[in-house]
Tab-separated table of C-alpha atoms and ligand atoms in Angstrom:
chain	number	residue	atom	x	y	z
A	500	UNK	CA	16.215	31.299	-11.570
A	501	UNK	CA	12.671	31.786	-13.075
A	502	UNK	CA	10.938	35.285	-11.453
A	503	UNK	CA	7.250	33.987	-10.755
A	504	UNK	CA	4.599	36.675	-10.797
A	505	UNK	CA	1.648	34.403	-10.208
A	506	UNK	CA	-0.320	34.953	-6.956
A	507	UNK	CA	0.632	31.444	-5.894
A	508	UNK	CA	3.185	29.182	-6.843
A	509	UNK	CA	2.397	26.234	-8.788
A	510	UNK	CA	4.271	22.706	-8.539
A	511	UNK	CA	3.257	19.742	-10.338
A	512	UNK	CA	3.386	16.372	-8.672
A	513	UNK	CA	3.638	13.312	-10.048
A	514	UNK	CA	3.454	10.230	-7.815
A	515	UNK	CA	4.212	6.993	-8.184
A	516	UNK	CA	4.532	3.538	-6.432
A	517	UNK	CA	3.433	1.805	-3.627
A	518	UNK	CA	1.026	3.187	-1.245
A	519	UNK	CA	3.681	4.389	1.243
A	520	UNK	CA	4.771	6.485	-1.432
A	521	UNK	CA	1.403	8.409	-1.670
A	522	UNK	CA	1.952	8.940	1.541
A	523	UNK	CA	5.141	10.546	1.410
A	524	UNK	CA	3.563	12.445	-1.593
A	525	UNK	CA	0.547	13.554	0.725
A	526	UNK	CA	3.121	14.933	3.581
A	527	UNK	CA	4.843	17.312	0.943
A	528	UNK	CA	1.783	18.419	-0.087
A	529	UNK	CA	0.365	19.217	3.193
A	530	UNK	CA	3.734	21.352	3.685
A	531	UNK	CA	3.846	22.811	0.467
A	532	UNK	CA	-0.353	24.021	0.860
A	533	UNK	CA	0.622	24.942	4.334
A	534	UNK	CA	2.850	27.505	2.479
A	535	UNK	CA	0.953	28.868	0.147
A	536	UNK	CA	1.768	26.765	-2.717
A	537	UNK	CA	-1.136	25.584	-5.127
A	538	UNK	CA	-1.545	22.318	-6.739
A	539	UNK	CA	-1.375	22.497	-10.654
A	540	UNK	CA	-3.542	19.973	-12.535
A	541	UNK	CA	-1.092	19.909	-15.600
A	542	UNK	CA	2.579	20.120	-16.592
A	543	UNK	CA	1.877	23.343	-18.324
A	544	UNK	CA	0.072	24.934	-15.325
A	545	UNK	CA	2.876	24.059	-12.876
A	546	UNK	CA	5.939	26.008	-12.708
A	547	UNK	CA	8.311	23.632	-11.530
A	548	UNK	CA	6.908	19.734	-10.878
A	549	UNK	CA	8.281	16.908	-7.693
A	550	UNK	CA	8.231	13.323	-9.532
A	551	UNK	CA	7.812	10.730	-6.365
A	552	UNK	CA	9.847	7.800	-7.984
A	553	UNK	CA	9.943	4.053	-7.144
A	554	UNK	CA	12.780	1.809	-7.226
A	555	UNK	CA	11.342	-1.455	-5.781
A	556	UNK	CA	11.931	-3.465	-9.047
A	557	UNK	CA	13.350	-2.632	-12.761
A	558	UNK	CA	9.708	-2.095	-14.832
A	559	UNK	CA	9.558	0.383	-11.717
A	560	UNK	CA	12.828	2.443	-12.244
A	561	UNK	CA	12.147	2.130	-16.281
A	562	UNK	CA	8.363	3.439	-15.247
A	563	UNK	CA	10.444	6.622	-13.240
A	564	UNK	CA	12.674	7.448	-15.110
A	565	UNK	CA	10.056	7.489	-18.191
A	566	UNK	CA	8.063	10.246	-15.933
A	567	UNK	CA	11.047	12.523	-15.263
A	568	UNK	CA	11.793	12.330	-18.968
A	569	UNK	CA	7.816	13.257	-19.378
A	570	UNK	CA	7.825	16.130	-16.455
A	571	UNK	CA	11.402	17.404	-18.656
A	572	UNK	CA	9.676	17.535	-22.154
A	573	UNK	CA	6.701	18.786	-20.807
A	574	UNK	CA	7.601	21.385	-18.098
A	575	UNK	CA	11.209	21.437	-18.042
A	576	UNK	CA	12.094	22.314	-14.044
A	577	UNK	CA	12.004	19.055	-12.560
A	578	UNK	CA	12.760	17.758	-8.701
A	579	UNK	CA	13.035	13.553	-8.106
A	580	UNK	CA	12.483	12.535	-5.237
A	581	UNK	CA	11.661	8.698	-3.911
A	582	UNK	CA	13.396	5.213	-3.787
A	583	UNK	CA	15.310	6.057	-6.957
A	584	UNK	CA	16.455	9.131	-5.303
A	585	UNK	CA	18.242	6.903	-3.276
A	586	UNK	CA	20.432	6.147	-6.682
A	587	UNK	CA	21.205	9.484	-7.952
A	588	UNK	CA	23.550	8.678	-10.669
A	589	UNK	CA	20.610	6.581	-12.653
A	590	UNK	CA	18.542	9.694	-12.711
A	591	UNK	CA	21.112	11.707	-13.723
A	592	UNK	CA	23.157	9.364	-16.365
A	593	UNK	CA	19.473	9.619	-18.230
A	594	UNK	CA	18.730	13.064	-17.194
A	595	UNK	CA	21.296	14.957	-16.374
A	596	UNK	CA	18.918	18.387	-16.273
A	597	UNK	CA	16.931	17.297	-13.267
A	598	UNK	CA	17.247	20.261	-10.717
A	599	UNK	CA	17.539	18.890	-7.550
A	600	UNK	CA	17.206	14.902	-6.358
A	601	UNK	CA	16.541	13.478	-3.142
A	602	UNK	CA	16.120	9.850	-1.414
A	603	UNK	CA	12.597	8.527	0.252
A	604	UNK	CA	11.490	10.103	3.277
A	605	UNK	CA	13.592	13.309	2.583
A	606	UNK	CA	10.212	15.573	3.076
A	607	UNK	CA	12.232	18.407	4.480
A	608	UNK	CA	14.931	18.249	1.827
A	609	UNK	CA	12.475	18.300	-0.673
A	610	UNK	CA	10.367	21.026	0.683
A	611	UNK	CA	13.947	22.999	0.800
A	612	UNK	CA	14.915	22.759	-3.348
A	613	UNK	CA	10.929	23.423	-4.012
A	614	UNK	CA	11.668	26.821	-1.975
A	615	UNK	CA	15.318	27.073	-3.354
A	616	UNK	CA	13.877	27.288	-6.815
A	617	UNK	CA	10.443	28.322	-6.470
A	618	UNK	CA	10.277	30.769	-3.605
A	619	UNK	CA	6.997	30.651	-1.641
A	620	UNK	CA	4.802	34.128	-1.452
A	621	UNK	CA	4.083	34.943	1.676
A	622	UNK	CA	-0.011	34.712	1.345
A	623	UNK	CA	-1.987	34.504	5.290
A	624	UNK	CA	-4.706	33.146	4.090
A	625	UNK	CA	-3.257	30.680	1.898
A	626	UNK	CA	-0.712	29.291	4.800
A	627	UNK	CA	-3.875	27.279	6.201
A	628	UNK	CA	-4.530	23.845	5.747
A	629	UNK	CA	-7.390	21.647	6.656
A	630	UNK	CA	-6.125	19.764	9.775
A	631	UNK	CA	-6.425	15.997	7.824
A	632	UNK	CA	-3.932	17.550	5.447
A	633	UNK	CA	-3.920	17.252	1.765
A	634	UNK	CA	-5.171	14.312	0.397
A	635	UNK	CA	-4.091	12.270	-3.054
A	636	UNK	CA	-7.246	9.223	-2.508
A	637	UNK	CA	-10.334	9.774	-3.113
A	638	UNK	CA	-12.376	11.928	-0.181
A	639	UNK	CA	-13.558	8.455	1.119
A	640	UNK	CA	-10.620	6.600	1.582
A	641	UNK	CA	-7.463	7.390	2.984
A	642	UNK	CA	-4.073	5.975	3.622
A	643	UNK	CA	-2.666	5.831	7.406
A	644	UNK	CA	1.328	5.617	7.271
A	645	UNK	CA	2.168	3.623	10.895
A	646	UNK	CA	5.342	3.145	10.476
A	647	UNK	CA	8.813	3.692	8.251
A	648	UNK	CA	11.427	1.345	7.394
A	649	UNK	CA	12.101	-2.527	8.339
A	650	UNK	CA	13.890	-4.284	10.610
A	651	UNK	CA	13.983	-7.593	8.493
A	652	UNK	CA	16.232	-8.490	5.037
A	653	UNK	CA	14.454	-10.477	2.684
A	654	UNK	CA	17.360	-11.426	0.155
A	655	UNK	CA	15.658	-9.478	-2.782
A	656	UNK	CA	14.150	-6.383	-1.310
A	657	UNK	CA	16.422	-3.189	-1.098
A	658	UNK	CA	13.784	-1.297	1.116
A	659	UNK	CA	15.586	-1.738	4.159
A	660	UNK	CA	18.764	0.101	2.725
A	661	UNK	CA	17.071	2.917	1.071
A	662	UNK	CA	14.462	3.526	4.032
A	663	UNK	CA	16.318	2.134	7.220
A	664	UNK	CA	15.050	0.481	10.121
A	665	UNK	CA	11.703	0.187	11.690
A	666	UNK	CA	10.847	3.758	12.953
A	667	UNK	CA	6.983	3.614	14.472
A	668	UNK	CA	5.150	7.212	14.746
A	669	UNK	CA	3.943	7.742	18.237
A	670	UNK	CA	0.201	6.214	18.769
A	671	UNK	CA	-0.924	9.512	20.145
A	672	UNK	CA	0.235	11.119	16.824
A	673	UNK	CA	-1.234	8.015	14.455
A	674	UNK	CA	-4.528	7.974	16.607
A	675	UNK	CA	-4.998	11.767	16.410
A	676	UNK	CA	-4.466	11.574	12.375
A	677	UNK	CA	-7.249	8.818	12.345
A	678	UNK	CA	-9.862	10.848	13.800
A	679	UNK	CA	-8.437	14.075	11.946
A	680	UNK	CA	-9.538	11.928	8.690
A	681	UNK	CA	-12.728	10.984	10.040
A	682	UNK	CA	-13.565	13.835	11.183
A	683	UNK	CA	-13.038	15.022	7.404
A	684	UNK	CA	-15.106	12.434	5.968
A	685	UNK	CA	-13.037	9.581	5.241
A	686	UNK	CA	-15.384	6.206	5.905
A	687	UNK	CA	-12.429	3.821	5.129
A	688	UNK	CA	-8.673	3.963	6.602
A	689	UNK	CA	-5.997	1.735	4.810
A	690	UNK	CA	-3.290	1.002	7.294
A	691	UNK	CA	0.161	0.563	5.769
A	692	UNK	CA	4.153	0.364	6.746
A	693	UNK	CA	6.643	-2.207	5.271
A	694	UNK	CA	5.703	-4.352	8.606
A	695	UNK	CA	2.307	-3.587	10.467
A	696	UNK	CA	2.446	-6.717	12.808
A	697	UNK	CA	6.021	-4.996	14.121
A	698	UNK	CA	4.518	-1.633	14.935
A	699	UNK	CA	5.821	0.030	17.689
A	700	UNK	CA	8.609	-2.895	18.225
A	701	UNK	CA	11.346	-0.187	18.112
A	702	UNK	CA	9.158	2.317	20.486
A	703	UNK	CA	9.034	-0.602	22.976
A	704	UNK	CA	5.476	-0.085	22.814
A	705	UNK	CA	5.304	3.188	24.587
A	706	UNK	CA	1.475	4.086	25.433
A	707	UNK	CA	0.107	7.434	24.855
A	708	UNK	CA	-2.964	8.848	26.357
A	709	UNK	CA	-6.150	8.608	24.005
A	710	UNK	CA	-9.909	9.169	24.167
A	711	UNK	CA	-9.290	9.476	28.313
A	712	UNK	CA	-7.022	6.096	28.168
A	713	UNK	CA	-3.456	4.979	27.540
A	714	UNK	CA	-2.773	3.479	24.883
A	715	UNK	CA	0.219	1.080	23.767
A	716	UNK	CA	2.353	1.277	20.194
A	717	UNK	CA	1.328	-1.819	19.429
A	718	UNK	CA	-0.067	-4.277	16.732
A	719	UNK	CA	-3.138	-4.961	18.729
A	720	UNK	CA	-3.710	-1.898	20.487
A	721	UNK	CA	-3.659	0.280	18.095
A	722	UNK	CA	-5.700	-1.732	15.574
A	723	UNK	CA	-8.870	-2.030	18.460
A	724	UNK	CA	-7.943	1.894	19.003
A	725	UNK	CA	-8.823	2.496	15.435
A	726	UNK	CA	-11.759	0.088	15.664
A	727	UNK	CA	-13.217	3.012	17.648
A	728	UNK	CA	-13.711	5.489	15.290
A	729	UNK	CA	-16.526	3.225	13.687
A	730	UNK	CA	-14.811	3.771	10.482
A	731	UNK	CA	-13.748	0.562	7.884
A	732	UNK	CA	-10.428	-0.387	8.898
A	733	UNK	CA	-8.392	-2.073	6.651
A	734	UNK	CA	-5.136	-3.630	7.624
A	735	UNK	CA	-1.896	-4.075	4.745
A	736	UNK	CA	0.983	-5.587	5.044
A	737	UNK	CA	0.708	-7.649	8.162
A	738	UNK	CA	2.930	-10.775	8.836
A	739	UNK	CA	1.594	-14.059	10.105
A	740	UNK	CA	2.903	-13.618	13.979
A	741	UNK	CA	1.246	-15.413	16.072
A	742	UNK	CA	-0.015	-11.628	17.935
A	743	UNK	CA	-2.151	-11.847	15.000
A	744	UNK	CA	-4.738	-14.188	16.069
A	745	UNK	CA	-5.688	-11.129	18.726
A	746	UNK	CA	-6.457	-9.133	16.145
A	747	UNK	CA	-8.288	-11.656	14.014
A	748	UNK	CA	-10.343	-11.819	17.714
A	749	UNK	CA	-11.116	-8.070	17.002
A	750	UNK	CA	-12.092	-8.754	13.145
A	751	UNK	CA	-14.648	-11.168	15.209
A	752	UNK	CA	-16.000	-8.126	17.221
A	753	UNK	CA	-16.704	-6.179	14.065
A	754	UNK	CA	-14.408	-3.480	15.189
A	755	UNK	CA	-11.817	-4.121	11.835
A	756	UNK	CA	-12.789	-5.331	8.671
A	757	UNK	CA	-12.147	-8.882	8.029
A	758	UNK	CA	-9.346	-8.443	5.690
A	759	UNK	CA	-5.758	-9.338	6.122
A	760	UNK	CA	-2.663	-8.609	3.076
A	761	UNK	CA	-0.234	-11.043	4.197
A	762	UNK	CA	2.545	-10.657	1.595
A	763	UNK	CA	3.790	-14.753	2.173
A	764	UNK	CA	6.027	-14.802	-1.200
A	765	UNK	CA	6.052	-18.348	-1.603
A	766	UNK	CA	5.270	-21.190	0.294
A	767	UNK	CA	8.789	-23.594	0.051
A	768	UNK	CA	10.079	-23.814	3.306
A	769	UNK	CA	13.618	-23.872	0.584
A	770	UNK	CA	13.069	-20.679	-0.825
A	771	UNK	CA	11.323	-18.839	2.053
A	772	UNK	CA	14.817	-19.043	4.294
A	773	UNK	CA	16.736	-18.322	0.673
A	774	UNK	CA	14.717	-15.326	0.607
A	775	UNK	CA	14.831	-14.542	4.540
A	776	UNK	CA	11.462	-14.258	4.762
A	777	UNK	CA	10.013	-12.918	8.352
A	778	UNK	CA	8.097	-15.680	10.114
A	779	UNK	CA	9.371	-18.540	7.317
A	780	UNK	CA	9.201	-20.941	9.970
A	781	UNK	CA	5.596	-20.396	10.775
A	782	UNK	CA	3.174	-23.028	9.272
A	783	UNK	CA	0.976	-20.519	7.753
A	784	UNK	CA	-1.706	-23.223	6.235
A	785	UNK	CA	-2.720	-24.086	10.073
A	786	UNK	CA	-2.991	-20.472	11.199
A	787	UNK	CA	-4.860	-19.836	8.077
A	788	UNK	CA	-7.248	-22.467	9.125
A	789	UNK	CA	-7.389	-21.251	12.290
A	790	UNK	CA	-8.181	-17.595	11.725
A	791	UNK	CA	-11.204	-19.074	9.627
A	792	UNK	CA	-12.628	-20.661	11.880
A	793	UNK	CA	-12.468	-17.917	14.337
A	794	UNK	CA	-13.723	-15.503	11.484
A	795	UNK	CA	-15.415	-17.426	8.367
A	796	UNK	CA	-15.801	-14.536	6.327
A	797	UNK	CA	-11.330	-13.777	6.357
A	798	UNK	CA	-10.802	-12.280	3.056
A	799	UNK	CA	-6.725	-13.083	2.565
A	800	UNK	CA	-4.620	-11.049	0.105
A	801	UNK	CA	-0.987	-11.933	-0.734
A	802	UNK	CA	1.339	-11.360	-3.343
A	803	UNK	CA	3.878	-13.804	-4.580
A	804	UNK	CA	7.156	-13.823	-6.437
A	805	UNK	CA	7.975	-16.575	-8.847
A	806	UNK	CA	11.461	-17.522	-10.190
A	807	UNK	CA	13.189	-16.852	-7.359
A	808	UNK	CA	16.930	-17.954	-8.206
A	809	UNK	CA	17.390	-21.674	-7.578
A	810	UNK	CA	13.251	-22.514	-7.746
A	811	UNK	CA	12.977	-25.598	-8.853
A	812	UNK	CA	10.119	-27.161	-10.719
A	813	UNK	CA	9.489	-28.838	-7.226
A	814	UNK	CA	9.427	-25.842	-5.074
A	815	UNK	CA	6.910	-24.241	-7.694
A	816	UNK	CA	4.867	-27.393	-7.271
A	817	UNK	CA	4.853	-27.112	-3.683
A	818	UNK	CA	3.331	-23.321	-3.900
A	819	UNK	CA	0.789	-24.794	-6.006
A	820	UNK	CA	-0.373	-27.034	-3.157
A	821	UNK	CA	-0.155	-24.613	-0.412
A	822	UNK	CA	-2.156	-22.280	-2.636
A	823	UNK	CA	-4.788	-25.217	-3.323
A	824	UNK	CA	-5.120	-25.865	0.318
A	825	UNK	CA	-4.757	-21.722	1.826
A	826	UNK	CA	-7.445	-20.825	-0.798
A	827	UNK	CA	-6.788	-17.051	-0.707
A	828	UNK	CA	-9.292	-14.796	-1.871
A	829	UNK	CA	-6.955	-12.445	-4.062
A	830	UNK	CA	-3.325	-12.793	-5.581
A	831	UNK	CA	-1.302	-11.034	-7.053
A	832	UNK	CA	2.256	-12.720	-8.513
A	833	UNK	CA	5.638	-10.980	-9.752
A	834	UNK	CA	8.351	-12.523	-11.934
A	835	UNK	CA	11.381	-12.302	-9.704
A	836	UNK	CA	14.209	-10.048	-11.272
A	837	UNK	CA	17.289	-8.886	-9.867
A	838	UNK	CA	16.828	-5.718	-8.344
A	839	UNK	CA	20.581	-3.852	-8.103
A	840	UNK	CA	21.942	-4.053	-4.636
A	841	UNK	CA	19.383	-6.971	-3.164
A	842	UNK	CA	21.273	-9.449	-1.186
A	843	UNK	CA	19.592	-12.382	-3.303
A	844	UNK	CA	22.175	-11.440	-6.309
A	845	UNK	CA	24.988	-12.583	-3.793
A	846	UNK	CA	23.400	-15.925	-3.656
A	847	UNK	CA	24.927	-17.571	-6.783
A	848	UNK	CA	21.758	-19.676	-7.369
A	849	UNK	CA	21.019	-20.700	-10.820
A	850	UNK	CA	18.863	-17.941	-12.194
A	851	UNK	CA	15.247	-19.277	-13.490
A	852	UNK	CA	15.242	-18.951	-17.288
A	853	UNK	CA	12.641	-16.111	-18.178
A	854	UNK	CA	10.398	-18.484	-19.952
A	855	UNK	CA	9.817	-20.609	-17.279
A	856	UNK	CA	9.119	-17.322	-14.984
A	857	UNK	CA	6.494	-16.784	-17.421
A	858	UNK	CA	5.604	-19.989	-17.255
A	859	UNK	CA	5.265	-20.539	-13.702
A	860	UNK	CA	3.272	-17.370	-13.173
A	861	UNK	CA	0.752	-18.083	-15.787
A	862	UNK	CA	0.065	-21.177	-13.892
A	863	UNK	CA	0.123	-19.618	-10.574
A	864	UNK	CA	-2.615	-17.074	-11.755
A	865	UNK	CA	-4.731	-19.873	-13.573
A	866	UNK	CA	-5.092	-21.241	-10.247
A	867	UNK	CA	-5.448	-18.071	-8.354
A	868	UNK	CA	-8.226	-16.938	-10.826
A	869	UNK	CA	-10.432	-20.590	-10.331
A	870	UNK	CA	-10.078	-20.667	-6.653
A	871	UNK	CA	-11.193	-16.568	-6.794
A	872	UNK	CA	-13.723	-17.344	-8.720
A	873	UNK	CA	-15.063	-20.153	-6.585
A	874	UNK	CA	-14.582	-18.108	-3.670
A	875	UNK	CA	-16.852	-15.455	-4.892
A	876	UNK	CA	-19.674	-17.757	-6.856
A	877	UNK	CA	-20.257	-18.693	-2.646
A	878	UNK	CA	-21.291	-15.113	-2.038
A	879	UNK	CA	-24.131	-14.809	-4.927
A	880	UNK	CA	-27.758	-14.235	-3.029
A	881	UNK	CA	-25.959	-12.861	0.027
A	882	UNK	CA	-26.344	-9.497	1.375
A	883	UNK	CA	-23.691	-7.093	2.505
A	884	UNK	CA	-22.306	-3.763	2.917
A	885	UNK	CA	-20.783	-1.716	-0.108
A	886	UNK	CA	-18.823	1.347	0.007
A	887	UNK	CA	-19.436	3.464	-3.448
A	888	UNK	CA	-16.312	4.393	-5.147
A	889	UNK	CA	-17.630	6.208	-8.589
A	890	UNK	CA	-20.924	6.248	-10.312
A	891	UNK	CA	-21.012	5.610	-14.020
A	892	UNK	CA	-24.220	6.577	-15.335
A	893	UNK	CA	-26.717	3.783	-14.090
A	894	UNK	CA	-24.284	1.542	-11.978
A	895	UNK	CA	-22.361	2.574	-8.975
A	896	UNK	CA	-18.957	0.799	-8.441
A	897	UNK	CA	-18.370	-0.292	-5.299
A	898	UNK	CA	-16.276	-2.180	-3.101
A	899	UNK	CA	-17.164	-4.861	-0.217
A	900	UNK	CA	-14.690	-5.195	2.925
A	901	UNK	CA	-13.221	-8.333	0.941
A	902	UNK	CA	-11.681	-4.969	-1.532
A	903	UNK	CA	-8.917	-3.005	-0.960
A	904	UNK	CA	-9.088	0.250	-3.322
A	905	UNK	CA	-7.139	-0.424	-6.713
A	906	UNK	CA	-5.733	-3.703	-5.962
A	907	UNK	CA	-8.905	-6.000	-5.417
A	908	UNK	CA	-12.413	-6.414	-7.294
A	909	UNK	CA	-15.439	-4.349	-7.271
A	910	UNK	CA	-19.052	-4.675	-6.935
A	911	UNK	CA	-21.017	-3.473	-9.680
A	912	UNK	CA	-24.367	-2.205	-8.469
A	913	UNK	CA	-26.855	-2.013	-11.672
A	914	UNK	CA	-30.090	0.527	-11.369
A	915	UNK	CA	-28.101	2.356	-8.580
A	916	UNK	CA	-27.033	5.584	-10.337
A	917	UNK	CA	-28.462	7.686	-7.683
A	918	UNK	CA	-25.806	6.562	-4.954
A	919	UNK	CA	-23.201	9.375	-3.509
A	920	UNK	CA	-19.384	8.537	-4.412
A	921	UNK	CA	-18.150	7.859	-0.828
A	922	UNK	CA	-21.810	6.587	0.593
A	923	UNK	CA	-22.157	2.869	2.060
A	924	UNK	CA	-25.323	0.760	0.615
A	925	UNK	CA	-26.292	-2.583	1.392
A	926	UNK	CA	-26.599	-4.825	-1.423
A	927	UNK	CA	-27.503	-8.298	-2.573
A	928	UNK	CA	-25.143	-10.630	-4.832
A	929	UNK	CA	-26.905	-11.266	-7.758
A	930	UNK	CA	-23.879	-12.431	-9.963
A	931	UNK	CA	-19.971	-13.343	-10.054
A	932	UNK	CA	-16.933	-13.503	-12.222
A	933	UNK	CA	-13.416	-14.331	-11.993
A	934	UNK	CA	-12.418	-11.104	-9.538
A	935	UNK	CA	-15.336	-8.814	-9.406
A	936	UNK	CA	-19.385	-9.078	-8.282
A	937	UNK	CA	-23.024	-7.771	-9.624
A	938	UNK	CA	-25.009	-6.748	-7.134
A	939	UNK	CA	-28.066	-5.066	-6.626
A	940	UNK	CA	-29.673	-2.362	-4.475
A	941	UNK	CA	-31.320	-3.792	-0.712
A	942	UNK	CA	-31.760	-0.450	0.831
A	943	UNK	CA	-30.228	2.934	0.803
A	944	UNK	CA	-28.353	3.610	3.755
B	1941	LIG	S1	9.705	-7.310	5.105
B	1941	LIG	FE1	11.240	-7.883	3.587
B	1941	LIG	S2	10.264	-7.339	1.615
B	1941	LIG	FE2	9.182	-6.201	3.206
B	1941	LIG	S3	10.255	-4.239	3.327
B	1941	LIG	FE3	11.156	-5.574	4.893
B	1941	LIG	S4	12.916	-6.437	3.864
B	1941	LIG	FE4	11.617	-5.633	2.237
């Protein structure tokens, strides 16, 4: 084992993945600063580095197991953990050096082979941590983790089987991390799980008290709980329940930001019950129409998957059409591909050659891209509220509540260099494009 001399131990981290998986990342680092341990900003400061893998689809594993091959050139002590940790033998028939791997979730287990081979120093004043914990998004932004694991089985998702069943975290302790964040800063809280519109489901909605109240694990309750804090409040992964027109009341109020991520998949009633899709009987094109008229302003977000086995030209055709009439704001589409262990490779559906997966999803983004852009030529010479992600000399990037962080458009705010990274300005539309806006300066805030 490698004697370390330094005042405080350093450990590398390399995250990637979806969103849940920064969270993960952010709970080990909260332990491992609680201990003393520092942060190093490169391989060759670190003395041993965690890779966070993912193991949703194959570019994903390929993408891990390239960054434990990295973090082994580079550094040389290396600890998976992850998704892919939940398939140790494909870490180790590539890398058979790796010290220690562990599956998702596994915070404790990982803390454990950090300490196994890189002992922490007992150091008082570095065992304190600020009480919002240790951060990986920018200071004005942060991720808020509801929930692990899902109770459904969509045919070609594995989540369930690496991360188990729905397991909601008490709204006392979600509500008390909310105002922990704001307290620290944070202006904008992403909520995310693998199913928001089930939280609390396996809690049987036990209330906590809050704020002088109680308050229920659930959907609704906890999303106007959160609309207290007077923070943004963005909402991810929800499905299209019919519990969510209460909260589309609340968008209404102002209390949440107008902004849904419904991850619908497709829109063939065929291939939604091939995939086992949650609510795949639900006619999603009238509650679409009817959350718009309650709030005009919805911005939707979805992701599809194209070339699911057995699509025919048909079903693709019929996605098309639900997509012309849902008009939704911002898309983003996968090639399906056999992910090892999904239920869908048990189907024995013709596989979709991959030039026709191509195919289909070139089309499917043409269209996305025109009805995006018409969407957001509608908002040039209106005025709304921006939240300033980074400055670039003269022009501040920013976001409107119609943009998640990474995954949607920006605004681009010309002349408006002088704006704080973090700050909220109010802004007029002055131009559009296919995803993002131009905007300019109303008023500082
Ligand atoms: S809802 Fe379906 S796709 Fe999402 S995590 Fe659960 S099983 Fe996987």
């Amino acid at each position: 084992m490698k004697i370390v001399n330094r005042k405080s131990p350093k450990v590398g981290f390399v995250s990637l993945g979806c969103p849940k998986a920064l969270v993960d990342s952010e709970r080990i680092l909260t332990r491992l600063r609680a201990e003393g341990y520092e942060v190093a900003a490169s391989y060759g400061s670190a003395d041993l580095v965690v890779v966070n893998t993912c193991g949703f689809i194959d570019a994903a594993v390929d993408e891990s197991l390239d960054a434990i091959g990295e973090a082994l050139a580079e550094n040389g002590r290396v600890i998976v953990t992850g998704c892919l940790g939940a398939q140790p033998q494909r870490i180790l028939d590539r890398h058979p050096q790796v010290l220690k791997i562990t599956g998702p979730q596994r915070y404790e287990e990982v803390v454990a082979s950090v300490h196994e081979y890189l002992p922490p120093k007992h150091e008082p004043f570095l065992d304190l941590v600020p009480a919002e914990g240790v951060r990986l998004t920018p200071r004005h932004y942060a991720y808020l983790k509801i929930s692990e694991g899902c109770n459904h089985r969509c045919s070609f998702c594995i989540i369930p089987s690496l991360r188990g069943d729905l397991v909601s975290r008490p709204v006392g302790e979600v509500l008390r991390e909310a105002e922990n964040l704001a307290r620290a800063g944070v202006k904008e809280i992403l909520v995310i799980s693998q199913d928001t519109s089930a939280y609390g489901v396996d809690l049987k909605y036990a209330a906590e008290p809050w704020r002088g109240r109680e308050r229920q694990a659930r959907f609704y309750d906890l999303t106007a709980a959160l609309g207290e804090l007077g923070l943004w409040i963005r909402l991810h992964y929800v499905y299209p329940y019919p519990h969510v027109d209460k909260v589309v009341d609340l968008m209404a109020e102002g209390g949440v930001l107008p902004y849904l991520d419904i991850p619908f998949q497709h829109a063939s009633a065929r291939i939604l019950r091939l995939m086992k899709r949650p609510a795949a009987a639900t006619n999603t094109l009238e509650r679409i129409a009817a959350w718009r008229r309650v709030v005009p302003d919805l911005t939707i977000r979805s992701t599809f998957i194209v070339g699911f086995p057995g699509e025919t030209e048909q079903d693709f055709e019929e996605l098309l059409d639900w997509l012309r009439v849902a008009q939704l704001d911002r898309v983003g589409c996968f090639e399906y591909s056999p992910v090892e262990g999904a239920a869908a490779n048990d189907l024995r559906l013709e596989p979709v050659p991959p030039e026709i997966k191509a195919e289909r999803r070139a089309r499917f983004m043409e269209l996305s891209a025109e009805i995006s852009a018409a969407r957001l030529a509608r908002k040039v010479g209106r005025e709304m509220q921006v939240l300033v992600d980074r400055v670039d000399g003269a022009v501040a990037v920013a976001r409107s509540s119609a943009d998640a962080p990474e995954i949607d458009g920006t605004v681009r705010i010309s002349g408006a260099g002088n704006l704080a990274v973090g700050s909220l300005a109010q802004v007029r539309i002055t131009a559009s494009g296919a995803y993002d806006l131009e905007a300019e300066l109303v008023q500082l805030p």
